[in-house]
Tab-separated table of C-alpha atoms in Angstrom:
chain	number	residue	atom	x	y	z
A	1	MET	CA	97.431	19.786	6.971
A	2	ARG	CA	101.112	20.566	6.712
A	3	ASP	CA	100.493	22.932	3.777
A	4	VAL	CA	97.409	24.685	5.265
A	5	THR	CA	98.090	28.421	6.120
A	6	CYS	CA	94.625	29.895	6.391
A	7	ILE	CA	90.873	29.028	6.938
A	8	GLU	CA	90.070	29.578	3.066
A	9	ASP	CA	92.649	26.547	2.423
A	10	LEU	CA	90.523	24.510	4.739
A	11	ARG	CA	87.497	25.586	2.767
A	12	VAL	CA	88.976	24.425	-0.252
A	13	LEU	CA	89.964	21.062	1.114
A	14	ALA	CA	86.509	20.708	2.616
A	15	ARG	CA	84.867	21.221	-0.643
A	16	ARG	CA	86.815	18.377	-2.349
A	17	ARG	CA	86.357	15.936	0.486
A	18	ILE	CA	82.561	16.004	1.409
A	19	PRO	CA	79.361	15.720	-0.569
A	20	ARG	CA	78.191	18.963	-2.173
A	21	ALA	CA	75.031	18.963	-0.162
A	22	PHE	CA	76.687	19.141	3.185
A	23	PHE	CA	79.345	21.565	2.100
A	24	ASP	CA	76.746	23.777	0.706
A	25	TYR	CA	74.541	23.502	3.887
A	26	ALA	CA	77.448	24.818	5.960
A	27	GLU	CA	78.666	27.805	3.421
A	28	ALA	CA	75.349	28.977	1.954
A	29	GLY	CA	73.221	31.514	3.525
A	30	SER	CA	69.317	32.616	2.892
A	31	TYR	CA	67.769	33.893	-0.105
A	32	SER	CA	70.097	36.150	-2.105
A	33	GLU	CA	72.878	36.007	0.725
A	34	GLU	CA	73.236	39.578	1.008
A	35	THR	CA	73.583	39.632	4.804
A	36	LEU	CA	76.035	36.648	4.431
A	37	ARG	CA	78.246	38.642	2.370
A	38	ALA	CA	77.900	41.724	4.494
A	39	ASN	CA	78.933	39.921	7.522
A	40	ARG	CA	82.465	39.355	5.773
A	41	GLY	CA	82.519	42.586	3.750
A	42	ASP	CA	81.728	44.793	6.979
A	43	LEU	CA	84.539	42.888	8.894
A	44	GLU	CA	87.047	43.532	6.218
A	45	GLN	CA	86.202	47.348	5.994
A	46	ILE	CA	87.358	47.730	9.573
A	47	LYS	CA	91.051	48.938	9.348
A	48	LEU	CA	93.641	47.943	12.226
A	49	ARG	CA	95.972	50.594	13.498
A	50	GLN	CA	99.602	49.520	12.883
A	51	ARG	CA	101.851	50.479	15.775
A	52	VAL	CA	105.636	50.078	15.968
A	53	MET	CA	108.355	50.584	18.918
A	54	VAL	CA	106.101	48.973	21.449
A	55	ASP	CA	107.282	45.929	23.563
A	56	VAL	CA	105.366	43.223	22.738
A	57	SER	CA	107.804	40.457	23.809
A	58	SER	CA	105.256	39.123	26.398
A	59	ARG	CA	101.796	38.418	25.006
A	60	ASP	CA	98.647	36.581	26.363
A	61	THR	CA	95.613	35.617	24.501
A	62	ALA	CA	93.876	34.178	27.509
A	63	THR	CA	90.802	35.713	28.857
A	64	THR	CA	87.302	34.478	30.512
A	65	MET	CA	84.270	33.526	29.011
A	66	LEU	CA	81.177	33.303	31.447
A	67	GLY	CA	83.520	33.723	34.272
A	68	GLU	CA	85.906	30.861	33.303
A	69	THR	CA	89.379	31.073	32.050
A	70	VAL	CA	89.842	30.226	28.394
A	71	SER	CA	93.216	30.277	26.482
A	72	LEU	CA	91.523	32.213	23.587
A	73	PRO	CA	88.833	34.811	23.239
A	74	PHE	CA	86.716	32.563	21.471
A	75	GLY	CA	84.727	29.392	21.289
A	76	LEU	CA	83.261	26.854	18.756
A	77	GLY	CA	79.556	27.889	18.279
A	78	PRO	CA	76.703	25.758	17.548
A	79	VAL	CA	76.361	24.096	13.908
A	80	ALA	CA	73.639	21.673	12.986
A	81	MET	CA	74.617	18.247	11.526
A	82	THR	CA	78.323	18.690	12.517
A	83	GLY	CA	78.390	14.819	12.438
A	84	LEU	CA	77.592	14.659	8.765
A	85	GLN	CA	80.671	16.855	7.806
A	86	ARG	CA	82.725	14.064	9.265
A	87	GLY	CA	81.505	10.897	11.196
A	88	ASP	CA	81.263	11.502	15.031
A	89	GLY	CA	81.883	15.226	14.090
A	90	GLU	CA	80.546	16.624	17.393
A	91	ILE	CA	82.921	14.667	19.389
A	92	LEU	CA	85.931	15.152	17.337
A	93	ALA	CA	85.161	19.133	17.369
A	94	CYS	CA	84.632	18.870	21.253
A	95	ARG	CA	87.974	17.218	21.706
A	96	ALA	CA	89.715	19.706	19.415
A	97	ALA	CA	88.265	22.584	21.380
A	98	HIS	CA	88.868	21.091	24.851
A	99	ALA	CA	92.537	20.464	23.917
A	100	ALA	CA	92.934	24.232	23.030
A	101	GLY	CA	91.233	25.224	26.100
A	102	ILE	CA	88.159	26.700	24.632
A	103	PRO	CA	84.429	25.841	24.920
A	104	PHE	CA	82.568	23.999	22.403
A	105	THR	CA	78.741	24.474	21.910
A	106	MET	CA	76.748	21.409	20.622
A	107	SER	CA	73.481	21.957	18.527
A	108	THR	CA	70.130	20.854	19.341
A	109	LEU	CA	70.184	19.335	15.453
A	110	SER	CA	73.583	17.281	15.947
A	111	ILE	CA	74.082	14.072	14.794
A	112	CYS	CA	75.613	12.618	18.023
A	113	SER	CA	73.567	12.945	21.018
A	114	ILE	CA	74.030	14.836	24.302
A	115	GLU	CA	74.930	11.510	25.632
A	116	ASP	CA	77.257	10.341	23.082
A	117	VAL	CA	79.529	13.402	23.504
A	118	ALA	CA	79.333	13.466	27.144
A	119	ALA	CA	80.603	9.942	27.267
A	120	ALA	CA	83.483	10.589	24.993
A	121	VAL	CA	85.000	13.953	26.496
A	122	ALA	CA	86.197	14.468	29.888
A	123	LYS	CA	85.288	18.264	30.392
A	124	PRO	CA	81.800	19.933	30.234
A	125	PHE	CA	80.731	21.548	26.872
A	126	TRP	CA	77.898	24.032	26.194
A	127	PHE	CA	74.619	22.897	24.555
A	128	GLN	CA	72.495	25.201	22.168
A	129	LEU	CA	68.581	24.853	22.699
A	130	TYR	CA	65.810	25.585	20.208
A	131	VAL	CA	62.415	25.999	21.787
A	132	MET	CA	60.128	23.737	19.780
A	133	LYS	CA	56.112	23.537	20.056
A	134	ASP	CA	56.712	20.370	22.196
A	135	ARG	CA	57.545	21.869	25.544
A	136	GLY	CA	57.552	18.687	27.259
A	137	PHE	CA	60.556	17.662	24.918
A	138	VAL	CA	62.261	21.009	25.114
A	139	ARG	CA	62.122	20.399	28.962
A	140	SER	CA	63.692	16.856	28.740
A	141	LEU	CA	66.304	18.250	26.397
A	142	VAL	CA	67.227	20.922	29.144
A	143	GLU	CA	67.017	18.238	31.758
A	144	ARG	CA	69.440	16.094	29.515
A	145	ALA	CA	71.989	18.965	29.296
A	146	ALA	CA	72.192	19.353	32.967
A	147	ALA	CA	72.450	15.578	33.589
A	148	ALA	CA	75.449	15.491	31.163
A	149	LYS	CA	76.974	18.521	33.270
A	150	CYS	CA	76.971	21.106	30.302
A	151	SER	CA	78.519	24.161	31.544
A	152	ALA	CA	76.210	26.598	29.699
A	153	LEU	CA	72.842	26.705	27.856
A	154	VAL	CA	73.061	28.703	24.396
A	155	LEU	CA	69.188	29.544	23.879
A	156	THR	CA	68.835	30.491	20.193
A	157	VAL	CA	66.115	32.938	19.476
A	158	ASP	CA	66.208	33.869	15.841
A	159	LEU	CA	64.658	30.920	14.205
A	160	GLN	CA	60.930	31.145	14.800
A	161	VAL	CA	60.490	30.461	11.234
A	162	LEU	CA	63.263	29.293	8.834
A	163	GLY	CA	64.900	31.591	6.299
A	164	GLN	CA	64.875	29.824	2.867
A	165	ARG	CA	68.106	28.374	1.859
A	166	HIS	CA	68.173	27.793	-1.864
A	167	ALA	CA	71.043	25.614	-2.015
A	168	ASP	CA	69.753	23.052	0.422
A	169	ILE	CA	66.384	22.883	-1.557
A	170	LYS	CA	68.464	22.292	-4.896
A	171	ASN	CA	70.563	19.668	-3.220
A	172	GLY	CA	67.395	17.817	-1.715
A	173	LEU	CA	69.130	18.046	1.744
A	174	SER	CA	67.862	15.552	4.181
A	175	VAL	CA	68.862	13.582	7.173
A	176	PRO	CA	69.741	10.670	6.545
A	177	PRO	CA	71.087	11.822	3.095
A	178	SER	CA	68.506	11.802	0.221
A	179	LEU	CA	69.079	8.925	-2.151
A	180	LYS	CA	68.591	10.967	-5.379
A	181	ILE	CA	70.705	9.751	-8.161
A	182	LYS	CA	72.831	12.928	-8.411
A	183	ASN	CA	73.549	12.685	-4.583
A	184	LEU	CA	74.555	8.992	-4.727
A	185	ILE	CA	77.016	9.833	-7.656
A	186	ASN	CA	78.570	12.914	-5.783
A	187	MET	CA	78.564	10.810	-2.557
A	188	ALA	CA	80.420	7.910	-4.246
A	189	THR	CA	83.126	10.322	-5.447
A	190	LYS	CA	83.932	10.868	-1.830
A	191	PRO	CA	84.950	7.525	-0.151
A	192	GLY	CA	86.811	8.873	2.724
A	193	TRP	CA	83.659	10.858	3.705
A	194	VAL	CA	81.439	7.647	3.222
A	195	LEU	CA	83.752	5.643	5.239
A	196	SER	CA	83.874	8.266	8.429
A	197	VAL	CA	80.017	8.652	8.159
A	198	LEU	CA	79.168	4.831	8.180
A	199	SER	CA	81.740	4.176	10.910
A	200	GLY	CA	80.320	6.895	13.109
A	201	LYS	CA	77.780	6.329	16.166
A	202	ARG	CA	74.903	7.786	14.111
A	203	TRP	CA	73.671	9.664	10.968
A	204	THR	CA	70.367	11.079	12.097
A	205	PHE	CA	69.512	13.564	14.705
A	206	GLY	CA	70.790	11.866	17.842
A	207	ASN	CA	68.971	14.204	20.227
A	208	LEU	CA	65.569	13.938	18.410
A	209	HIS	CA	65.621	10.465	16.953
A	210	GLY	CA	62.800	8.253	18.610
A	211	ARG	CA	62.009	11.147	20.957
A	212	VAL	CA	59.888	13.510	18.768
A	213	LYS	CA	56.345	12.587	18.030
A	214	GLY	CA	55.952	13.211	14.370
A	215	MET	CA	59.450	13.172	13.175
A	216	GLU	CA	59.307	9.556	11.731
A	217	GLY	CA	59.177	9.329	8.190
A	218	VAL	CA	60.255	12.897	7.559
A	219	LYS	CA	63.140	13.399	5.509
A	220	SER	CA	63.373	16.917	4.626
A	221	LEU	CA	65.126	18.972	7.263
A	222	ALA	CA	63.466	22.058	5.905
A	223	GLN	CA	60.142	20.417	6.376
A	224	TRP	CA	60.859	19.020	9.769
A	225	VAL	CA	62.060	22.424	11.178
A	226	GLY	CA	59.149	24.432	9.470
A	227	SER	CA	56.523	22.069	11.538
A	228	GLN	CA	58.385	21.977	14.825
A	229	PHE	CA	59.710	25.516	15.499
A	230	ASP	CA	57.195	27.913	17.191
A	231	GLU	CA	56.138	31.176	15.723
A	232	THR	CA	54.510	32.217	19.066
A	233	LEU	CA	57.818	32.614	20.968
A	234	SER	CA	58.092	35.437	23.178
A	235	TRP	CA	60.327	36.817	26.079
A	236	LYS	CA	58.003	34.693	28.403
A	237	ASP	CA	59.547	31.604	26.994
A	238	VAL	CA	63.058	32.934	27.775
A	239	GLU	CA	61.804	33.240	31.415
A	240	TRP	CA	60.477	29.619	31.230
A	241	VAL	CA	63.775	28.395	30.039
A	242	ARG	CA	65.700	30.265	32.743
A	243	SER	CA	63.345	28.754	35.436
A	244	ILE	CA	64.188	25.162	34.300
A	245	TRP	CA	67.726	25.537	33.585
A	246	PRO	CA	70.029	25.619	36.673
A	247	GLY	CA	73.291	27.031	35.128
A	248	LYS	CA	74.643	29.696	32.902
A	249	LEU	CA	72.303	31.015	29.985
A	250	ILE	CA	73.370	32.598	26.984
A	251	ILE	CA	70.765	34.268	24.547
A	252	LYS	CA	72.203	33.895	20.951
A	253	GLY	CA	70.531	35.945	17.964
A	254	ILE	CA	70.281	39.391	19.203
A	255	LEU	CA	70.925	41.958	16.490
A	256	ASP	CA	68.850	44.924	17.580
A	257	ILE	CA	69.481	47.408	20.590
A	258	GLU	CA	66.020	47.336	21.993
A	259	ASP	CA	66.166	43.416	21.875
A	260	ALA	CA	69.446	43.676	23.753
A	261	LYS	CA	68.077	45.521	26.460
A	262	LEU	CA	65.225	43.079	27.000
A	263	ALA	CA	67.930	40.276	26.890
A	264	ALA	CA	69.935	41.789	29.764
A	265	LYS	CA	66.895	42.195	31.818
A	266	THR	CA	66.241	38.191	31.675
A	267	GLY	CA	68.979	37.406	34.260
A	268	ALA	CA	70.834	35.705	31.241
A	269	THR	CA	74.836	35.441	31.603
A	270	ALA	CA	75.505	36.560	28.148
A	271	LEU	CA	74.115	37.602	24.771
A	272	VAL	CA	75.680	36.946	21.465
A	273	VAL	CA	75.336	39.535	18.601
A	274	SER	CA	74.354	37.453	15.675
A	275	ASN	CA	72.123	37.008	12.596
A	276	HIS	CA	72.360	33.407	12.454
A	277	GLY	CA	75.561	33.724	9.969
A	278	GLY	CA	73.344	35.287	7.271
A	279	ARG	CA	71.158	32.314	7.249
A	280	GLN	CA	67.896	33.851	8.324
A	281	LEU	CA	66.952	37.523	7.557
A	282	ASP	CA	68.269	38.278	4.475
A	283	GLY	CA	68.731	42.094	4.310
A	284	ALA	CA	69.518	42.145	7.980
A	285	ALA	CA	72.379	44.338	9.275
A	286	SER	CA	75.684	42.678	9.319
A	287	SER	CA	76.685	41.425	13.033
A	288	ILE	CA	80.000	43.383	13.161
A	289	SER	CA	77.914	46.637	12.439
A	290	MET	CA	75.390	46.159	15.331
A	291	LEU	CA	78.064	45.038	17.756
A	292	PRO	CA	79.409	48.543	19.016
A	293	LYS	CA	75.759	49.759	19.555
A	294	ILE	CA	74.880	46.809	21.455
A	295	ALA	CA	77.953	46.738	23.529
A	296	ASP	CA	77.534	50.318	24.352
A	297	ALA	CA	73.905	49.945	25.162
A	298	VAL	CA	74.346	46.921	27.584
A	299	GLY	CA	77.873	45.860	27.907
A	300	SER	CA	77.781	47.037	31.540
A	301	GLU	CA	74.782	44.914	32.210
A	302	ILE	CA	75.448	41.380	30.452
A	303	GLU	CA	78.509	39.931	28.731
A	304	VAL	CA	78.480	40.596	25.064
A	305	MET	CA	79.553	37.992	22.686
A	306	PHE	CA	80.188	38.139	18.902
A	307	ASP	CA	79.253	35.733	15.988
A	308	GLY	CA	79.314	36.416	12.262
A	309	GLY	CA	81.726	36.279	9.683
A	310	ILE	CA	85.077	35.443	11.612
A	311	ARG	CA	87.624	33.761	9.308
A	312	THR	CA	90.661	35.187	10.722
A	313	GLY	CA	92.402	36.195	13.885
A	314	GLN	CA	92.226	39.822	12.813
A	315	ASP	CA	88.491	39.258	12.868
A	316	VAL	CA	88.548	38.463	16.395
A	317	LEU	CA	90.506	41.464	16.942
A	318	ARG	CA	88.181	43.516	15.164
A	319	ALA	CA	85.150	42.168	17.437
A	320	LEU	CA	86.901	42.570	20.621
A	321	ALA	CA	87.916	46.157	19.779
A	322	LEU	CA	84.493	46.973	18.982
A	323	GLY	CA	83.162	45.838	22.540
A	324	ALA	CA	82.816	41.884	22.310
A	325	ARG	CA	84.067	40.195	25.391
A	326	SER	CA	84.638	37.075	23.201
A	327	CYS	CA	83.508	35.446	19.845
A	328	LEU	CA	81.979	32.176	18.387
A	329	ILE	CA	83.211	30.745	15.237
A	330	GLY	CA	81.304	28.247	13.052
A	331	ARG	CA	82.015	27.826	9.478
A	332	ALA	CA	85.703	28.404	10.106
A	333	TYR	CA	86.011	25.328	12.136
A	334	ILE	CA	83.431	23.377	10.281
A	335	PHE	CA	85.795	23.614	7.131
A	336	GLY	CA	88.552	22.132	9.285
A	337	LEU	CA	86.444	19.317	10.532
A	338	ALA	CA	85.295	18.340	6.837
A	339	ALA	CA	88.902	18.600	5.579
A	340	GLY	CA	90.604	16.808	8.316
A	341	GLY	CA	88.538	15.808	11.081
A	342	GLU	CA	89.704	16.497	14.631
A	343	ALA	CA	93.132	17.337	13.498
A	344	GLY	CA	91.491	19.823	11.060
A	345	VAL	CA	89.455	21.696	13.777
A	346	ALA	CA	92.727	21.800	15.592
A	347	LYS	CA	94.394	23.346	12.686
A	348	ALA	CA	91.583	25.912	12.348
A	349	ILE	CA	91.847	26.870	15.854
A	350	GLY	CA	95.672	27.192	15.763
A	351	ILE	CA	95.403	29.407	12.523
A	352	ILE	CA	93.026	31.852	14.248
A	353	ARG	CA	95.226	31.835	17.316
A	354	ASN	CA	98.342	32.358	15.486
A	355	GLU	CA	96.834	35.257	13.326
A	356	LEU	CA	95.296	36.920	16.799
A	357	ASP	CA	98.735	36.796	18.413
A	358	VAL	CA	100.686	38.295	15.450
A	359	SER	CA	97.931	40.943	15.079
A	360	MET	CA	97.872	42.035	18.661
A	361	ALA	CA	101.759	42.424	18.465
A	362	LEU	CA	101.562	44.544	15.375
A	363	THR	CA	98.914	46.530	16.968
A	364	GLY	CA	100.706	47.257	20.093
A	365	VAL	CA	98.841	45.127	22.464
A	366	ARG	CA	99.790	42.565	24.941
A	367	THR	CA	96.770	41.023	26.392
A	368	VAL	CA	93.164	40.645	25.374
A	369	GLN	CA	92.245	43.035	28.238
A	370	ASP	CA	94.355	45.867	26.317
A	371	ILE	CA	92.443	45.541	23.337
A	372	GLY	CA	89.953	48.551	22.627
A	373	ARG	CA	88.926	50.787	19.802
A	374	HIS	CA	92.368	52.853	20.298
A	375	ILE	CA	93.557	49.894	17.920
A	376	LEU	CA	91.300	50.852	14.979
A	377	VAL	CA	91.643	53.373	12.369
A	378	GLN	CA	88.858	55.727	13.239
């Protein structure tokens, strides 16, 4: 970690240290990856306005997310199978996030269970929910999240059907890992990863194992997801989740102004402008291109968050300038986790924190609240 200077360094280390199937799972997008590339490319096209001779000797990156004070204007977003990037990955990432003073979001499709993470950390975390066909099981997930004192529920609404990810099919991705010869050979070259996963609490879906009828004997993640996610989902289901969840609700996966207006009427605390990291509708607009339009349309009614392509503190700054109140990062911290466990996640957070702090200074702003479109080259 000593010589790591940027998220790209962590990405390179992650690629060396974990099996190809799990690295590709985290990195790849759907189909031709047009939207995946657009998420990064469109962020990079936004130019910051360099200012000089401004007193920036006193800077503060603290803000609020869902009304709670955080040290940085971003949290760790939900990523499935985090515990197969590194053994007990959800616990390690949650600890790093809490140490940094920011939220961690646990995926429904995590390896550790809700209860595993709750028992291992001292502070509440957020839980991400997929609404599946078995509404009884969904209700039980919500009840378990409430019992674990999760401080927010992140309802992902853009996965009614699964966008095809070519890399996962080619790699034979499954949970537990497929025993294909090529996978075994590749895993054998990653002894550190093998040891970490074998010493972890679990290596199957902790929230689902033994609780979902019909999952027994199903190896393929795509096969299981395709059979369980509900193509009939509608805004009525959001109302239902709202009725059974007692806390703060975030709706993740909004990429259209009309959908944003509907989300704002649900009583949710926040929405996340997101295209699922370029992993669903390929050919969709980049998240950053839609952010200012959505923020202008509903920002006075609901807290607007941003997700999609963040690799640097400058990216966070760009999103805040275009109307986001805060951001979620995914791949950036996953690369850190795969590269170095909890220390790697802490390194990823620290890199983005330092880049944000320096970039605030060089654009002439001292606080997160001072950031606006005036810091961008129009």
